[in-house]
Amino acid sequence: MVELVVYGVVLGSVIALGAIGITLVYGIVRLANFAHGEFMTAGAYLALLVVTVVLPWLGVPDGTFGPLSFGVRMLVAFPLCMGVVAGMAVLIDRLLYRKLRLKNSGPVILAMASLGISFIIRMLILIIWGADYRFYRPGVLRPAMDLPLGIKIRPDQVFIIATVLVLVVLLHLFLQKTRMGKAMRATADNTELALISGIDTEAIVMWTWGIGGGLAAAAGILYGIDVQLHPGMGWNFLIPLFAAAILGGIGNMYGALVGGLVIGIAEQVSTAWLTPTYKLAVAFMIMILILFVRPQGIFGERSR
Amino acid sequence: MELGGVIAYIVSLVIMASIYAVFCLGLNIQWGYTGLFNIGIAGFFCIGAYTSAMVTMPMPGGVLAKYVHQLFGLNLPFVFGLLGAALVCGLVALIIGVPTLRLNEDYLAIATLGIAETFRLIFNNERWLANGPQGLMGLPQPLHKLIGERHYDFVYLGIVLAVMLLIYLLIERGIRSPWGRVLRAIREDEISAAASGKNVFRFKMQSLVFGSMVMGVGGALYAHYTKAISPDVFTPLYGTFIIWVMLMAGGSGNNKGAILGAYAIWGIWIGSDFLMDMLPAVIRDKGPYLRFLVVGVLLEVILVYRPQGILGEEKKVSKLMDS
């Protein structure tokens, strides 16, 4: 049981990274981004491309770091792919969402456009990589370490939790200390007031997409390291991501972090009684429950 | 292909397009007239198909009972299958509507998406319910004894067209009534509709339930056409996304547009299949993905450059009033 909770924290930290992006984009751009899962998939597959094709071609050697299942190549690919997906998210906004915003298309039209983007990205991945499951390093043994209380955990999973922690702290510092971060929080709280105060909302929108896209890519790669890659992986994360974002209160980054952990732990613990394929349904049920009891989320205050 | 084969092919094409047209009509009630964002059409598709299957099929007996499990088998006529599908889909819509319709539009979208995925999981995992991943086979077809297997598609085409027309007339009638005008008022401006003393939540709920019932009928029509259903049919791609593209292409808020969109997009979809055959083998293997990619891009183009679709919404709001 304790072991399931620990695995839940691993899964939950991946969900949290994605959910933070969802909640920021929803809070600031006012868009329910149904393509967010595909940002994760795109990040994971781009990293596969860099690790297995680009870096070997450049002659970058690959070892493994101690007990971890990856080496230098992944360390290069990780930030690189975060940057690429961040750029991709900004580009999609410029080419599509911004046009729709300027035409005053309602929020639902934008959400529908994001649904279209999600299918477009997924189809591109299927065309390039095919529908099979992939691994960053096929055939590598990944032994587990023994912790007290009989918990078995793989070194990769410790790395995942640590990486998420670092990224969240960095984002926290960005939002609290920098001018842009403060402007972002102000816009999330009250867009009109932010506009009147002379905040450049278009710049904020771009930063939001960049951060959301980058974190999603990180989440996708970490999930790929922990489990495997599949073109449908991001789509399957969509419900847990929204569940986490709603649970924590839309627009609230810290809420999304807690929400992600709660959803992740609930999904893993449920496997004690349910088939693991039902994880997604568990996340969905929690979301419906929250919508019934407290639609503004645990930390949400804004009332509609 | 000889002439008989061509005609048979065209008939099967029109049957599928008409079934999709039924889904588009259902979605048009929700999105076109009320502005409800349902992206879990596949869920109602799935529930409608399974309900109708189990209402019309007998409980498996003898040796078959060892291999085929289903929750119930009522062995009732086809019409009861359609009604049962509508009823169950309406109930599911009611349950989703209660927590989501008071909130922002996007919550309904996420909830319907969740329902679609959850039902697919349940049908896949629970063998006792409807035979798990193998699904159900040998669904009965109405009026099958009257005419031989060879020309049966013509009969079914007639049935599908009749059901489609009936639903079309029903919606046209509803939408030109005071009820329909309230729906449009809610779509345009919820707050002023509420200020005019309309119970927005109730009207939205009626629209959601009515539209979902129509989708349930669509699912039933599909199930009895293919005679075999399994959970992997009801994917977000074939069950939800393509229907959205059809409605947006044809013109949301216009029932003729909904039908036109279904025929046009299904025609393009099937036509592109022939195009794929002409391409080199390397690309042909990626055919289905390429076609969905094109459909996705098509949706974005419509959203940006022609959000009203081919036909756009009709101005006429009442049969008693000229536009």
XYZ file of C-alpha atoms in Angstrom:
627
model
C 0.000 0.000 0.000
C 2.746 2.442 0.982
C 4.467 1.355 -2.208
C 1.418 2.284 -4.272
C 1.380 5.698 -2.647
C 5.032 6.199 -3.597
C 4.299 5.178 -7.207
C 1.344 7.535 -7.010
C 3.686 10.391 -6.116
C 5.801 9.535 -9.187
C 2.782 9.493 -11.502
C 1.289 12.470 -9.678
C 4.353 14.625 -10.192
C 4.168 13.940 -13.935
C 0.457 14.814 -13.941
C 1.212 17.933 -11.904
C 3.662 19.248 -14.513
C 1.029 18.895 -17.187
C -1.762 20.243 -15.006
C 0.227 23.377 -14.137
C 0.390 24.142 -17.862
C -3.342 23.464 -18.300
C -4.245 25.675 -15.378
C -1.973 28.556 -16.448
C -3.242 28.483 -20.031
C -6.853 28.253 -18.841
C -6.357 31.019 -16.301
C -4.461 33.449 -18.538
C -5.308 32.650 -22.176
C -8.863 31.582 -21.197
C -8.549 28.441 -23.266
C -9.297 24.860 -22.255
C -6.359 23.390 -24.124
C -7.336 19.940 -25.328
C -3.993 19.634 -27.114
C -2.011 19.736 -23.882
C -1.676 15.970 -23.732
C -0.269 16.013 -27.257
C 2.352 18.564 -26.148
C 3.486 15.855 -23.737
C 3.559 13.242 -26.488
C 5.389 15.620 -28.819
C 8.047 16.317 -26.153
C 8.532 12.609 -25.491
C 8.904 11.714 -29.184
C 11.167 14.679 -29.960
C 13.412 13.473 -27.153
C 13.351 10.021 -28.753
C 14.449 11.597 -32.016
C 17.278 13.516 -30.348
C 18.452 10.602 -28.203
C 18.330 7.872 -30.834
C 19.026 9.731 -34.089
C 20.411 13.260 -33.795
C 22.965 12.836 -31.017
C 24.357 9.482 -32.243
C 24.744 11.109 -35.664
C 26.679 13.971 -34.072
C 28.820 11.377 -32.348
C 27.772 12.177 -28.808
C 28.570 9.106 -26.707
C 25.984 7.662 -24.402
C 26.628 5.933 -21.120
C 24.427 5.659 -18.112
C 24.614 7.699 -14.965
C 25.155 5.127 -12.247
C 21.909 3.277 -11.648
C 19.836 5.526 -13.946
C 18.660 4.130 -17.269
C 19.885 7.053 -19.363
C 22.996 9.113 -19.949
C 24.419 12.289 -21.424
C 22.205 12.168 -24.490
C 19.008 12.402 -22.464
C 20.466 15.190 -20.385
C 21.039 17.173 -23.588
C 17.694 16.202 -25.091
C 15.631 17.111 -22.039
C 16.045 20.920 -21.966
C 16.344 21.041 -25.757
C 12.975 19.380 -26.285
C 11.347 21.490 -23.585
C 12.491 24.513 -25.564
C 11.298 23.136 -28.894
C 7.828 22.289 -27.602
C 7.637 25.678 -25.870
C 8.401 27.292 -29.221
C 5.869 25.060 -30.919
C 3.168 26.107 -28.455
C 3.943 29.792 -29.023
C 3.948 29.273 -32.777
C 0.562 27.530 -32.744
C -0.806 30.439 -30.736
C 0.535 32.955 -33.251
C -0.719 31.019 -36.285
C -4.088 29.916 -34.976
C -5.377 30.968 -31.568
C -4.327 34.586 -31.955
C -6.217 34.819 -35.246
C -9.297 33.439 -33.551
C -8.896 35.832 -30.607
C -8.637 38.780 -32.977
C -11.846 37.643 -34.692
C -13.540 37.522 -31.297
C -14.354 33.830 -31.707
C -15.818 32.586 -28.437
C -13.871 30.476 -25.942
C -15.563 27.326 -27.214
C -14.346 27.911 -30.776
C -10.825 28.235 -29.385
C -11.235 25.040 -27.395
C -12.458 23.304 -30.529
C -9.440 24.571 -32.445
C -7.223 23.084 -29.723
C -9.050 19.767 -30.114
C -8.190 19.936 -33.810
C -4.549 20.678 -32.966
C -4.478 17.684 -30.639
C -5.546 15.382 -33.481
C -3.146 17.015 -35.939
C -0.150 16.522 -33.618
C -1.160 12.930 -32.851
C -1.521 12.108 -36.553
C 1.884 13.644 -37.316
C 3.448 11.481 -34.614
C 1.684 8.394 -35.972
C 2.880 9.198 -39.491
C 6.493 9.722 -38.437
C 6.918 7.078 -35.723
C 4.070 4.616 -36.229
C 1.712 3.174 -33.632
C 4.118 0.885 -31.756
C 5.300 1.297 -28.198
C 8.802 2.780 -27.981
C 11.500 2.999 -25.340
C 14.398 5.433 -24.985
C 16.717 2.537 -24.201
C 15.164 -0.795 -25.104
C 16.480 -3.805 -23.296
C 18.119 -1.979 -20.403
C 17.604 -3.686 -17.078
C 16.189 -1.297 -14.565
C 16.636 -2.818 -11.123
C 14.752 -1.376 -8.199
C 16.304 -0.138 -4.985
C 14.969 -1.336 -1.664
C 13.828 1.348 0.711
C 12.614 0.859 4.280
C 9.023 -0.391 4.720
C 9.599 -2.825 1.855
C 9.205 -0.147 -0.791
C 10.845 -0.878 -4.111
C 11.618 2.151 -6.235
C 13.667 2.518 -9.385
C 16.412 5.180 -9.438
C 14.687 6.656 -12.512
C 11.632 7.345 -10.414
C 13.652 9.196 -7.798
C 15.096 11.254 -10.633
C 11.584 12.034 -11.889
C 10.409 13.324 -8.533
C 13.583 15.394 -8.105
C 13.285 16.906 -11.594
C 9.655 17.878 -11.059
C 10.611 19.438 -7.729
C 13.343 21.532 -9.364
C 11.037 22.671 -12.179
C 8.264 23.630 -9.757
C 10.672 25.628 -7.566
C 12.006 27.417 -10.649
C 8.468 28.241 -11.778
C 7.610 29.426 -8.266
C 10.600 31.782 -8.240
C 9.691 33.006 -11.729
C 6.094 33.754 -10.767
C 6.977 35.410 -7.442
C 10.185 37.286 -8.175
C 10.242 38.385 -11.806
C 8.271 41.211 -13.349
C 6.830 38.920 -16.022
C 5.817 36.338 -13.435
C 3.984 38.933 -11.379
C 2.263 40.250 -14.484
C 1.178 36.699 -15.314
C -0.367 36.209 -11.908
C -2.102 39.559 -12.168
C -3.566 38.619 -15.562
C -4.781 35.286 -14.223
C -6.508 37.073 -11.356
C -8.200 39.762 -13.404
C -7.537 40.281 -17.102
C -9.342 43.619 -17.420
C -7.537 45.109 -14.462
C -4.209 43.864 -15.858
C -4.971 45.504 -19.203
C -5.826 48.811 -17.549
C -2.633 48.657 -15.522
C -0.705 48.658 -18.782
C 0.327 45.016 -18.817
C 1.096 43.743 -22.317
C -1.251 40.775 -22.419
C 0.006 39.449 -25.770
C 3.516 39.074 -24.317
C 2.016 37.349 -21.280
C 0.058 34.977 -23.501
C 3.285 34.018 -25.281
C 5.109 33.399 -21.994
C 2.208 31.323 -20.745
C 2.247 29.102 -23.840
C 6.011 28.770 -23.605
C 5.936 27.718 -19.968
C 2.947 25.426 -20.481
C 4.490 23.785 -23.541
C 7.901 23.365 -21.898
C 6.472 21.795 -18.757
C 4.262 19.496 -20.830
C 7.296 18.325 -22.809
C 9.128 17.661 -19.539
C 6.163 15.665 -18.254
C 6.028 13.623 -21.451
C 9.739 12.818 -21.424
C 9.670 11.863 -17.727
C 6.719 9.565 -18.341
C 8.605 8.082 -21.290
C 11.606 7.399 -19.052
C 9.410 5.839 -16.357
C 7.107 3.743 -18.552
C 7.221 3.899 -22.354
C 6.265 6.012 -25.350
C 3.042 5.648 -27.260
C 1.268 8.031 -29.653
C -1.849 7.900 -27.464
C -0.039 8.566 -24.175
C -0.799 12.282 -24.057
C -4.453 11.855 -24.951
C -4.798 9.369 -22.098
C -3.347 11.989 -19.756
C -5.897 14.612 -20.734
C -8.603 13.592 -18.251
C -6.162 13.293 -15.285
C -4.634 16.665 -16.237
C -7.990 18.435 -16.243
C -9.061 16.575 -13.108
C -5.921 17.820 -11.339
C -6.346 21.380 -12.597
C -10.020 21.505 -11.570
C -9.286 19.860 -8.228
C -6.708 22.524 -7.423
C -8.825 25.376 -8.731
C -8.439 26.643 -12.286
C -5.681 29.235 -12.642
C -3.956 28.207 -9.411
C -0.521 26.715 -10.069
C -0.029 25.428 -6.528
C -3.489 23.921 -6.620
C -2.592 22.065 -9.809
C 0.523 20.694 -8.096
C -1.489 19.349 -5.162
C -4.257 18.218 -7.518
C -1.775 16.309 -9.644
C -0.377 14.485 -6.630
C -3.852 13.639 -5.331
C -4.968 12.301 -8.716
C -1.727 10.359 -9.198
C -1.921 8.735 -5.778
C -5.628 7.957 -6.186
C -4.985 6.356 -9.587
C -2.162 4.157 -8.295
C -3.851 3.163 -5.045
C -6.990 2.202 -6.995
C -4.989 -0.529 -8.723
C -5.107 -2.445 -5.436
C -8.767 -3.194 -6.232
C -9.300 -2.301 -9.881
C -7.698 -3.280 -13.184
C -4.951 -0.741 -13.954
C -6.769 0.243 -17.172
C -9.390 1.906 -14.982
C -6.909 4.528 -13.706
C -8.311 7.040 -16.148
C -11.860 6.369 -14.973
C -10.742 6.918 -11.367
C -9.388 10.357 -12.277
C -12.637 11.107 -14.067
C -14.791 10.065 -11.114
C -12.798 12.295 -8.760
C -13.307 15.164 -11.195
C -17.075 14.614 -11.380
C -17.184 14.419 -7.578
C -15.335 17.728 -7.288
C -17.674 19.345 -9.816
C -20.616 18.241 -7.662
C -19.195 19.251 -4.296
C -16.825 22.146 -4.911
C -16.614 23.183 -8.571
C -14.175 26.007 -7.823
C -11.628 23.432 -6.596
C -9.942 23.021 -3.236
C -7.999 26.263 -3.372
C -10.313 28.185 -5.652
C -12.028 31.243 -4.312
C -13.424 32.838 -7.422
C -17.138 32.307 -7.593
C -19.117 32.267 -10.755
C -16.365 -3.114 -60.989
C -19.646 -3.861 -62.746
C -22.668 -1.618 -62.367
C -24.342 -3.697 -59.659
C -21.217 -3.469 -57.528
C -20.981 0.284 -57.994
C -24.600 0.789 -56.975
C -24.177 -1.436 -53.930
C -21.107 0.573 -52.977
C -22.893 3.881 -53.353
C -25.810 2.591 -51.272
C -23.486 1.563 -48.441
C -21.812 4.976 -48.649
C -25.134 6.805 -48.419
C -26.236 4.636 -45.483
C -23.111 5.542 -43.484
C -23.364 9.213 -44.448
C -27.008 9.253 -43.339
C -26.141 7.636 -40.015
C -23.499 10.330 -39.516
C -26.120 12.909 -40.496
C -28.244 11.708 -37.550
C -25.287 12.357 -35.205
C -24.792 15.786 -36.779
C -28.466 16.619 -36.192
C -28.113 15.600 -32.549
C -24.968 17.672 -32.158
C -26.650 20.575 -33.923
C -29.326 20.723 -31.203
C -26.609 20.919 -28.550
C -23.967 23.047 -30.238
C -25.723 24.711 -33.170
C -28.751 25.946 -31.257
C -27.719 25.986 -27.604
C -23.951 26.371 -27.676
C -23.267 23.245 -25.610
C -19.783 21.841 -26.167
C -20.112 18.045 -26.228
C -16.888 16.306 -27.250
C -17.964 12.897 -26.036
C -20.247 11.995 -28.940
C -18.418 8.664 -29.148
C -19.771 7.860 -25.689
C -23.397 8.277 -26.738
C -22.579 6.469 -29.997
C -21.263 3.552 -27.933
C -24.085 3.490 -25.390
C -26.752 3.752 -28.095
C -25.232 0.936 -30.119
C -24.843 -1.430 -27.153
C -28.269 -0.674 -25.720
C -30.034 -1.340 -28.996
C -28.001 -4.508 -29.497
C -28.988 -5.926 -26.125
C -32.626 -4.853 -26.404
C -33.062 -6.607 -29.754
C -30.863 -9.671 -29.240
C -31.944 -12.743 -27.300
C -29.899 -13.909 -24.325
C -27.262 -16.302 -25.722
C -28.311 -19.888 -25.065
C -26.783 -23.352 -25.297
C -23.081 -23.603 -26.118
C -22.975 -19.936 -27.060
C -23.738 -18.910 -23.474
C -20.299 -20.170 -22.492
C -18.561 -17.782 -24.856
C -20.844 -14.796 -25.072
C -21.803 -12.834 -21.976
C -24.220 -9.979 -21.894
C -26.108 -8.205 -19.146
C -29.519 -8.731 -20.706
C -31.098 -9.800 -23.984
C -34.697 -8.760 -24.462
C -35.234 -10.068 -28.012
C -37.566 -7.161 -28.835
C -38.252 -5.650 -32.286
C -35.930 -3.044 -33.880
C -38.109 -0.050 -32.949
C -37.684 -0.844 -29.267
C -33.929 -0.958 -29.839
C -33.997 2.616 -31.143
C -36.235 3.775 -28.294
C -34.113 1.997 -25.695
C -30.946 3.569 -27.088
C -32.531 7.025 -26.947
C -33.787 6.453 -23.414
C -30.473 5.277 -21.958
C -28.490 8.027 -23.722
C -30.955 10.601 -22.403
C -30.421 9.299 -18.862
C -26.631 9.426 -19.182
C -26.862 12.990 -20.513
C -29.045 13.931 -17.540
C -26.435 12.603 -15.123
C -23.586 14.492 -16.832
C -25.663 17.637 -17.130
C -26.418 18.025 -13.426
C -22.867 18.872 -12.268
C -21.644 20.603 -15.446
C -24.402 22.718 -16.993
C -24.287 25.354 -14.262
C -20.569 25.859 -14.857
C -18.464 27.247 -17.696
C -19.002 25.653 -21.148
C -15.633 23.895 -21.019
C -16.603 21.745 -18.051
C -19.287 20.004 -20.085
C -16.681 19.293 -22.746
C -14.286 17.693 -20.273
C -17.080 15.712 -18.616
C -18.483 14.366 -21.890
C -14.979 13.451 -23.013
C -14.494 11.602 -19.736
C -17.794 9.751 -20.133
C -16.843 8.621 -23.633
C -13.461 7.292 -22.512
C -14.885 5.722 -19.353
C -17.642 3.841 -21.151
C -15.150 2.518 -23.679
C -13.024 1.242 -20.787
C -16.015 -0.335 -19.062
C -17.212 -2.132 -22.198
C -13.662 -3.309 -22.828
C -13.020 -4.651 -19.337
C -16.330 -5.998 -18.107
C -17.049 -9.221 -19.916
C -20.321 -9.835 -18.080
C -21.723 -6.569 -19.406
C -21.418 -6.988 -23.171
C -18.765 -9.589 -23.910
C -15.716 -7.354 -23.339
C -13.326 -6.612 -26.188
C -14.896 -9.256 -28.471
C -18.121 -7.287 -28.497
C -21.464 -8.487 -29.755
C -22.116 -10.101 -33.111
C -25.105 -11.121 -35.183
C -27.373 -8.179 -34.410
C -30.829 -8.624 -35.941
C -31.831 -6.423 -38.863
C -35.397 -5.179 -39.316
C -37.490 -6.537 -42.212
C -34.703 -8.919 -42.996
C -37.024 -11.793 -43.849
C -38.900 -9.779 -46.467
C -35.996 -9.467 -48.834
C -32.909 -11.536 -49.423
C -29.451 -10.743 -48.087
C -28.365 -9.581 -51.541
C -30.547 -6.509 -51.729
C -31.037 -5.896 -48.031
C -28.982 -2.669 -48.073
C -31.723 -0.976 -50.095
C -34.249 -1.723 -47.365
C -31.922 -0.479 -44.656
C -31.194 2.674 -46.640
C -34.932 3.351 -46.650
C -35.136 2.833 -42.894
C -32.159 5.096 -42.170
C -33.449 7.835 -44.450
C -36.907 7.629 -42.844
C -35.452 7.924 -39.333
C -33.200 10.794 -40.417
C -36.116 12.654 -41.980
C -38.282 12.119 -38.917
C -35.578 13.503 -36.617
C -34.974 16.407 -38.999
C -38.672 17.351 -38.987
C -38.861 16.958 -35.207
C -35.912 19.298 -34.641
C -37.106 21.826 -37.229
C -40.451 21.916 -35.471
C -38.883 22.275 -32.043
C -36.425 24.926 -33.093
C -39.113 27.132 -34.680
C -41.208 26.955 -31.523
C -40.873 29.241 -28.508
C -38.730 26.514 -26.936
C -36.239 26.731 -29.804
C -36.100 30.492 -29.556
C -35.166 30.269 -25.879
C -32.333 27.881 -26.788
C -30.953 30.358 -29.308
C -31.331 33.199 -26.814
C -29.289 31.196 -24.296
C -26.626 30.536 -26.908
C -26.357 34.217 -27.756
C -26.482 35.613 -24.241
C -27.106 33.482 -21.197
C -27.487 36.367 -18.802
C -30.167 38.195 -20.764
C -32.029 34.926 -21.250
C -31.943 34.423 -17.492
C -32.970 38.041 -16.952
C -36.018 37.407 -19.156
C -37.143 34.847 -16.627
C -35.976 31.740 -18.457
C -34.540 28.899 -16.415
C -31.281 28.587 -18.325
C -30.200 25.387 -16.597
C -33.441 23.585 -17.474
C -33.393 24.593 -21.121
C -29.739 23.621 -21.460
C -30.521 20.294 -19.845
C -33.428 19.661 -22.237
C -31.189 20.469 -25.181
C -28.396 18.211 -23.921
C -30.778 15.313 -23.267
C -32.658 15.703 -26.558
C -29.437 15.893 -28.584
C -27.957 12.899 -26.783
C -31.112 10.868 -27.430
C -30.756 11.584 -31.136
C -27.124 10.455 -30.933
C -28.276 7.270 -29.226
C -30.594 6.570 -32.169
C -27.623 7.159 -34.479
C -25.609 4.608 -32.518
C -28.436 2.085 -32.797
C -28.749 2.633 -36.560
C -25.022 2.038 -36.890
C -25.072 -1.133 -34.791
C -27.845 -2.774 -36.793
C -26.161 -1.839 -40.040
C -22.776 -3.387 -39.271
C -24.392 -6.205 -37.240
C -21.267 -6.419 -35.070
C -20.008 -3.958 -32.461
C -16.979 -3.884 -30.205
C -15.568 -1.157 -27.941
C -12.725 -0.246 -30.315
C -15.211 1.124 -32.856
C -16.143 4.070 -30.671
C -12.880 5.991 -30.756
C -12.677 9.765 -30.403
C -11.603 9.968 -34.047
C -14.467 8.157 -35.757
C -16.988 8.752 -33.007
C -16.505 12.398 -32.125
C -14.009 14.346 -34.143
C -15.257 13.610 -37.639
C -18.821 14.477 -36.580
C -17.669 17.859 -35.310
C -15.913 18.538 -38.596
C -19.084 17.541 -40.475
C -21.262 19.949 -38.508
C -18.770 22.825 -38.674
C -18.326 22.271 -42.413
C -22.036 22.063 -43.172
C -23.015 24.956 -40.962
C -23.893 24.771 -37.282
C -27.307 26.137 -36.432
C -28.716 24.824 -39.688
C -30.234 21.351 -39.894
C -29.887 21.165 -43.662
C -26.260 22.170 -43.171
C -25.799 19.381 -40.626
C -27.019 16.807 -43.156
C -25.078 18.375 -46.031
C -21.895 18.433 -43.930
C -22.254 14.749 -43.089
C -22.660 13.787 -46.759
C -19.883 16.105 -47.975
C -17.267 15.103 -45.394
C -18.104 11.401 -45.627
C -17.840 11.697 -49.413
C -14.428 13.357 -49.128
C -13.397 10.773 -46.548
C -14.290 7.828 -48.799
C -12.993 9.587 -51.914
C -9.609 10.198 -50.286
C -9.443 6.455 -49.690
C -9.400 5.944 -53.465
C -6.764 8.665 -53.824
C -4.596 6.826 -51.305
C -4.610 3.741 -53.533
C -2.841 5.723 -56.218
C -0.007 6.798 -53.927
C 3.228 4.823 -53.516
C 3.132 2.050 -50.932
C 5.321 3.897 -48.403
C 2.766 6.661 -48.078
C -0.249 4.375 -48.469
C 0.599 2.575 -45.227
C 0.175 5.886 -43.452
C -3.111 6.478 -45.287
C -5.576 6.625 -42.393
C -3.328 8.986 -40.416
C -2.794 11.243 -43.404
C -6.522 11.452 -43.992
C -7.211 12.405 -40.384
C -4.420 14.943 -40.573
C -6.107 16.552 -43.559
C -9.483 16.514 -41.797
C -7.871 18.192 -38.773
C -6.338 20.918 -40.898
C -9.684 21.319 -42.665
C -11.348 21.977 -39.287
C -8.834 24.714 -38.428
C -9.309 26.331 -41.830
C -13.086 26.325 -41.371
C -12.789 27.769 -37.852
C -10.560 30.622 -38.990
C -11.961 31.460 -42.418
C -15.545 30.255 -42.508
C -16.850 29.551 -39.000
C -20.448 29.636 -40.234
C -19.832 26.633 -42.522
C -21.165 26.132 -46.059
C -24.773 27.070 -45.352
C -24.586 29.156 -42.211
C -27.477 29.687 -39.849
C -30.932 30.403 -41.209
C -32.374 33.723 -40.188
C -35.895 32.366 -39.987
C -36.807 31.944 -36.335
C -40.510 31.099 -36.563
C -42.831 29.489 -39.043
C -45.271 32.317 -38.357
C -42.811 35.007 -39.364
C -41.004 35.782 -42.612
C -37.348 36.437 -42.124
